[in-house]
Amino acid sequence: MQAQVDKYLAKLIRHGLIAGEADAALFGLDDVIFTNRDSVPAEASELFSLLNINSLLIARPEPMLWSIIGQLADGNPGLIRPRDCESLTFIHDIPVVPSLDPGPVARALSRRKGCIVRDTGIVTTGTVSLEQAFISMSSICFATFVKFFTGALNAAAGHSGAAPVDPAKRSACLELLERSAPRAFVEPLPRRLPAATEDEAVRAMDEAGRSVVEAGLVDSFFGNISCRDAEVVYISQTGSSLDELPGYIDRAFMDGSSTCEITSSSELMAHVRTYELTGDDAIVHGHPRFSVIMSMFGEPLEFGRTRFIGDVPVVAGEVGAGSRGLLHTLPPAMEDHHCAIVAGHGTFTSCTGSFAPALRRLSSIELMCYRACRDVLEAGKTG
Amino acid sequence: MNAYDYRIRALFVDVRSREAEFRELSPGLSGTFLGGRGIGALLLSDNPILDPLHEQAPLVFSTGALTGSRIPSSGRMAISGFSPLTGTVCSTSVGGRLALSMKRSGIDLLCITGRAVHPVVVAIDDGIVSFETLSLPLDAPLSRVFGELRTGPGSVAAVGKAAFGECRYAAIMVDGVFSSGRGGLGTVMASKNIRAVTVRGSGTFPVHDRQAEEDARRDIIRLFDASPAITGRPGLKHFGTAALVDLMASRRMMPTANFRRTYFEEYRAFSAGAIHRRFSPKHHACPGCPIACKQKAHSEIPEFETLSHFGALNENADLDAVIEANRICNEDGVDTITAASTIACLAEIRGECYTGARLVDMVRRIADSSGDGELLKLGSAVLARELGAPGKSMSVKSLELPAYDPRGAYGMALAYCTSTRGGCHLRAYPISHEILRKPVATDRFSFSGKARIIKISEDLNAAIDSIGACKFAFFGASLEEYARGFAAVTGLQIDHQDLLAAGDTISALERHINCLRGFTRKDDVLPLRFFTEPGTPGPGIEVPPIDRAAFDEALDRYYRIRGCTKDGTLTLKRREEIEQCRHR
């Protein structure tokens, strides 16, 4: 379990979720506690005794994010309700408690997978592995970031239901936005698709997946990626981390003739349908923050309707294959544009020849959305 | 209804005296043991060392608090007793309409004791108990029994020829195709001279907070839709549990030739794809379940375990024979897993292989008690011992292992041994994380961290079995969402940690009962084969024997975490805590 502790501490830093090792305490419990700390603080011991868990993460997000969370918590005492799609599905809402007093924190964690502790940071748990605690931490950071800027944009634009924002707050918001600018995107090697061999396909997916994570275009373990070779689709497994794909790629068939794909991404059918409609060779799906924020800007998009950000279609749809699932709305949009944003969820891009064009498009859409966010805020500032 | 009003309404029936009495369990007990399997264990603990077939040994039919609510996939219930196959405490989760019918009849729980003078049908109509007789002979196929008894919208639980023929692993069949299979509770029911329990009800039951119930329902459905294992193209919603055939074969953990190998080259003969191409089966479901994992064509399509064990375990690639074997088991009331495994055990001992028509004939003989059936009906542990080859029984505590080879999933290996009803995959269900990656993936070839994971998973599944929910729901949703549903329905201020705590109490109580019945560490072990023989390798997959020292260390850790001594019995402190819980 010590290996898990070390792995997720490194990941917290690599993903930019915390500023340094000192900002996170990770605990994994089998019959004894493993941790990155010299000793186990009383609060952690107490939480383990109050909760039937095997993993605990207490971390202070990097300063800018922590400042955003603080402002959000000020306006939402007790409970933050994110509206983005992944949060609605998986974390529902985020309790806020004032201090690391084990009693109230345990009560919050008895209800939800993680909570915000105002004087400490984010506390999350797992019953199977530290990976759960890491995912919840990452998801809370993503959800709060999106909620904060969506609220700021709607307020700046004077949309109905949004509270007016005073000029000082808007300036501070712009400053935070500047500091959150999308990272530079490093293109992976242009490996040819369809791949000549299965190994080549895995290598191409591995490199593409890592470049998506390194560019900050996906949070935690969400997002998925695939490439097609005639009747075979290579696709990342459900819950796999895009920067750790080798060993976690399923071989699915276009015609569904094997059920081995039961461990594939929940978006497998959307990928298959997109391949059928576009004839493309590769699909990349990330959760770029500003693309998600811009897709939630303004009135909520109704299921079945499409709007555009620049030339990029935005469609509605929940995760998976339910009656209101993105399976029904995403592929038709992809057929015409080879890219689409699913409102409140993330961006899909597809292409032929290699992963490179899809990755470039994912990155450029994010940059466009970032600039659009800035424009809205600045227009509000001058207006 | 306020929270205080949530009580379990129990009907106690003595079939010898034909007396029936209603009692309400205190809110404290309802909160601690929840319902379903938990309340079953509580009632068994009142007299924990009875012989399974003793007249006073109880047979408990217990619904969950969520039964009949709008919370998805919560129409299941537990049937509990002492197992004549294993000697342990035994509880099975069963679907069909029985749970809903009991609720509508005003009954949360039915506890039967005594032995009827003549074979009877216990008939319950809106809470009124009567005793009826059935003109059909005791060896009549169960389809005829159900045809005779099933009138209107109620439900029937019946035992058949195998149970009255003293097969130690007879099943209780519910509504024809839902099986309370493992451990031989059908034999217990037959020992009470009960042929069937029929339940009809027309009542309604309150829900504390309809809006909160709807909120929980919506969250759960959203998670079902996001789960590839449930609603994905290859998921349970489309292919039923047969969806697992391809996966288990590809992971090289499909028990083959009585667990001598872990890969069956001809598995595609009974894969989900093969079944769909041949039969285009229709789906059906327990009440209120959107997953609808049951499938039917000209005959019921067998579950994954049955497909794999009548297939690979017996080296049988004849799908028609698999389906026919399953049909016979349903008609005679036999647990398919134990039946298939006992036949495979006999085949290995004799150096033979029973496939096709020969396999079907063997299955038929189990309930007939004819020829090899005299031995087969005793289960593999007794059979192997009788034939001087005890090591050939692939069982733990005499319960035959299901279709997940423990060499391919070490959490499963540990869970088979710690399970309170013997070699069962459902008590901790580590396949969820070791294979299906839910809620997250774990390393299937490692014991690291598995002791606590298995302990928590046992608590989780004890809670699931006690609230009436289906385990498949947890391939998508979690106890977090179901706890909200539980609170909405009952009004009890309970969260998912409270449910886990109840699961911990239930698991510990079951272990304590087993210890009182003489089970110790020596019984918490896999057959030697798994520590000495490798499985079948595959592309990039090696399946070595399990390291015995690593297994023992993991078991030691499990005992410490569960509150046990090194011998596997509960510590004095833990026993006292459990005793306090029993008297709330």
PDB file of N, CA and C in Angstrom, chain B residues 546-574:
ATOM      1  N   ILE B 546      -1.197 -20.035  -6.122  1.00  0.00           N
ATOM      2  CA  ILE B 546      -1.218 -18.974  -5.105  1.00  0.00           C
ATOM      3  C   ILE B 546      -0.134 -19.270  -4.068  1.00  0.00           C
ATOM      4  N   ASP B 547       0.597 -18.247  -3.694  1.00  0.00           N
ATOM      5  CA  ASP B 547       1.642 -18.385  -2.672  1.00  0.00           C
ATOM      6  C   ASP B 547       0.957 -18.596  -1.311  1.00  0.00           C
ATOM      7  N   ARG B 548       1.167 -19.773  -0.738  1.00  0.00           N
ATOM      8  CA  ARG B 548       0.451 -20.130   0.493  1.00  0.00           C
ATOM      9  C   ARG B 548       0.809 -19.183   1.646  1.00  0.00           C
ATOM     10  N   ALA B 549       2.087 -18.810   1.725  1.00  0.00           N
ATOM     11  CA  ALA B 549       2.498 -17.925   2.825  1.00  0.00           C
ATOM     12  C   ALA B 549       1.819 -16.558   2.690  1.00  0.00           C
ATOM     13  N   ALA B 550       1.755 -16.053   1.451  1.00  0.00           N
ATOM     14  CA  ALA B 550       1.106 -14.752   1.232  1.00  0.00           C
ATOM     15  C   ALA B 550      -0.378 -14.839   1.556  1.00  0.00           C
ATOM     16  N   PHE B 551      -0.990 -15.956   1.191  1.00  0.00           N
ATOM     17  CA  PHE B 551      -2.411 -16.153   1.511  1.00  0.00           C
ATOM     18  C   PHE B 551      -2.627 -16.158   3.027  1.00  0.00           C
ATOM     19  N   ASP B 552      -1.776 -16.911   3.728  1.00  0.00           N
ATOM     20  CA  ASP B 552      -1.925 -17.007   5.190  1.00  0.00           C
ATOM     21  C   ASP B 552      -1.734 -15.653   5.861  1.00  0.00           C
ATOM     22  N   GLU B 553      -0.783 -14.875   5.350  1.00  0.00           N
ATOM     23  CA  GLU B 553      -0.575 -13.533   5.917  1.00  0.00           C
ATOM     24  C   GLU B 553      -1.805 -12.658   5.688  1.00  0.00           C
ATOM     25  N   ALA B 554      -2.366 -12.749   4.497  1.00  0.00           N
ATOM     26  CA  ALA B 554      -3.573 -11.955   4.206  1.00  0.00           C
ATOM     27  C   ALA B 554      -4.717 -12.390   5.127  1.00  0.00           C
ATOM     28  N   LEU B 555      -4.828 -13.690   5.374  1.00  0.00           N
ATOM     29  CA  LEU B 555      -5.883 -14.189   6.265  1.00  0.00           C
ATOM     30  C   LEU B 555      -5.652 -13.695   7.697  1.00  0.00           C
ATOM     31  N   ASP B 556      -4.388 -13.683   8.116  1.00  0.00           N
ATOM     32  CA  ASP B 556      -4.071 -13.132   9.450  1.00  0.00           C
ATOM     33  C   ASP B 556      -4.535 -11.678   9.553  1.00  0.00           C
ATOM     34  N   ARG B 557      -4.227 -10.923   8.507  1.00  0.00           N
ATOM     35  CA  ARG B 557      -4.613  -9.500   8.525  1.00  0.00           C
ATOM     36  C   ARG B 557      -6.137  -9.376   8.564  1.00  0.00           C
ATOM     37  N   TYR B 558      -6.791 -10.201   7.765  1.00  0.00           N
ATOM     38  CA  TYR B 558      -8.261 -10.163   7.752  1.00  0.00           C
ATOM     39  C   TYR B 558      -8.817 -10.406   9.159  1.00  0.00           C
ATOM     40  N   TYR B 559      -8.276 -11.403   9.829  1.00  0.00           N
ATOM     41  CA  TYR B 559      -8.776 -11.720  11.173  1.00  0.00           C
ATOM     42  C   TYR B 559      -8.595 -10.523  12.114  1.00  0.00           C
ATOM     43  N   ARG B 560      -7.437  -9.895  12.043  1.00  0.00           N
ATOM     44  CA  ARG B 560      -7.202  -8.746  12.922  1.00  0.00           C
ATOM     45  C   ARG B 560      -8.222  -7.643  12.616  1.00  0.00           C
ATOM     46  N   ILE B 561      -8.450  -7.408  11.326  1.00  0.00           N
ATOM     47  CA  ILE B 561      -9.359  -6.329  10.929  1.00  0.00           C
ATOM     48  C   ILE B 561     -10.798  -6.664  11.314  1.00  0.00           C
ATOM     49  N   ARG B 562     -11.169  -7.922  11.194  1.00  0.00           N
ATOM     50  CA  ARG B 562     -12.548  -8.345  11.482  1.00  0.00           C
ATOM     51  C   ARG B 562     -12.819  -8.442  12.992  1.00  0.00           C
ATOM     52  N   GLY B 563     -11.745  -8.399  13.781  1.00  0.00           N
ATOM     53  CA  GLY B 563     -11.927  -8.532  15.230  1.00  0.00           C
ATOM     54  C   GLY B 563     -11.923  -9.977  15.661  1.00  0.00           C
ATOM     55  N   CYS B 564     -11.052 -10.753  15.058  1.00  0.00           N
ATOM     56  CA  CYS B 564     -10.965 -12.185  15.367  1.00  0.00           C
ATOM     57  C   CYS B 564      -9.611 -12.502  15.998  1.00  0.00           C
ATOM     58  N   THR B 565      -9.569 -13.649  16.658  1.00  0.00           N
ATOM     59  CA  THR B 565      -8.299 -14.182  17.125  1.00  0.00           C
ATOM     60  C   THR B 565      -7.582 -14.811  15.929  1.00  0.00           C
ATOM     61  N   LYS B 566      -6.371 -15.280  16.167  1.00  0.00           N
ATOM     62  CA  LYS B 566      -5.601 -15.905  15.101  1.00  0.00           C
ATOM     63  C   LYS B 566      -6.273 -17.180  14.594  1.00  0.00           C
ATOM     64  N   ASP B 567      -7.163 -17.715  15.414  1.00  0.00           N
ATOM     65  CA  ASP B 567      -7.856 -18.944  15.046  1.00  0.00           C
ATOM     66  C   ASP B 567      -9.143 -18.672  14.262  1.00  0.00           C
ATOM     67  N   GLY B 568      -9.445 -17.391  14.041  1.00  0.00           N
ATOM     68  CA  GLY B 568     -10.617 -17.065  13.241  1.00  0.00           C
ATOM     69  C   GLY B 568     -11.904 -16.908  14.021  1.00  0.00           C
ATOM     70  N   THR B 569     -11.835 -17.047  15.348  1.00  0.00           N
ATOM     71  CA  THR B 569     -13.049 -16.823  16.147  1.00  0.00           C
ATOM     72  C   THR B 569     -13.061 -15.370  16.625  1.00  0.00           C
ATOM     73  N   LEU B 570     -14.241 -14.843  16.907  1.00  0.00           N
ATOM     74  CA  LEU B 570     -14.321 -13.442  17.339  1.00  0.00           C
ATOM     75  C   LEU B 570     -13.651 -13.266  18.700  1.00  0.00           C
ATOM     76  N   THR B 571     -13.003 -12.136  18.884  1.00  0.00           N
ATOM     77  CA  THR B 571     -12.427 -11.841  20.192  1.00  0.00           C
ATOM     78  C   THR B 571     -13.555 -11.648  21.206  1.00  0.00           C
ATOM     79  N   LEU B 572     -13.217 -11.757  22.486  1.00  0.00           N
ATOM     80  CA  LEU B 572     -14.216 -11.607  23.535  1.00  0.00           C
ATOM     81  C   LEU B 572     -14.904 -10.243  23.423  1.00  0.00           C
ATOM     82  N   LYS B 573     -14.098  -9.212  23.171  1.00  0.00           N
ATOM     83  CA  LYS B 573     -14.647  -7.845  23.070  1.00  0.00           C
ATOM     84  C   LYS B 573     -15.678  -7.767  21.932  1.00  0.00           C
ATOM     85  N   ARG B 574     -15.318  -8.349  20.817  1.00  0.00           N
ATOM     86  CA  ARG B 574     -16.217  -8.299  19.661  1.00  0.00           C
ATOM     87  C   ARG B 574     -17.481  -9.124  19.930  1.00  0.00           C
TER      88      ARG B 574
END
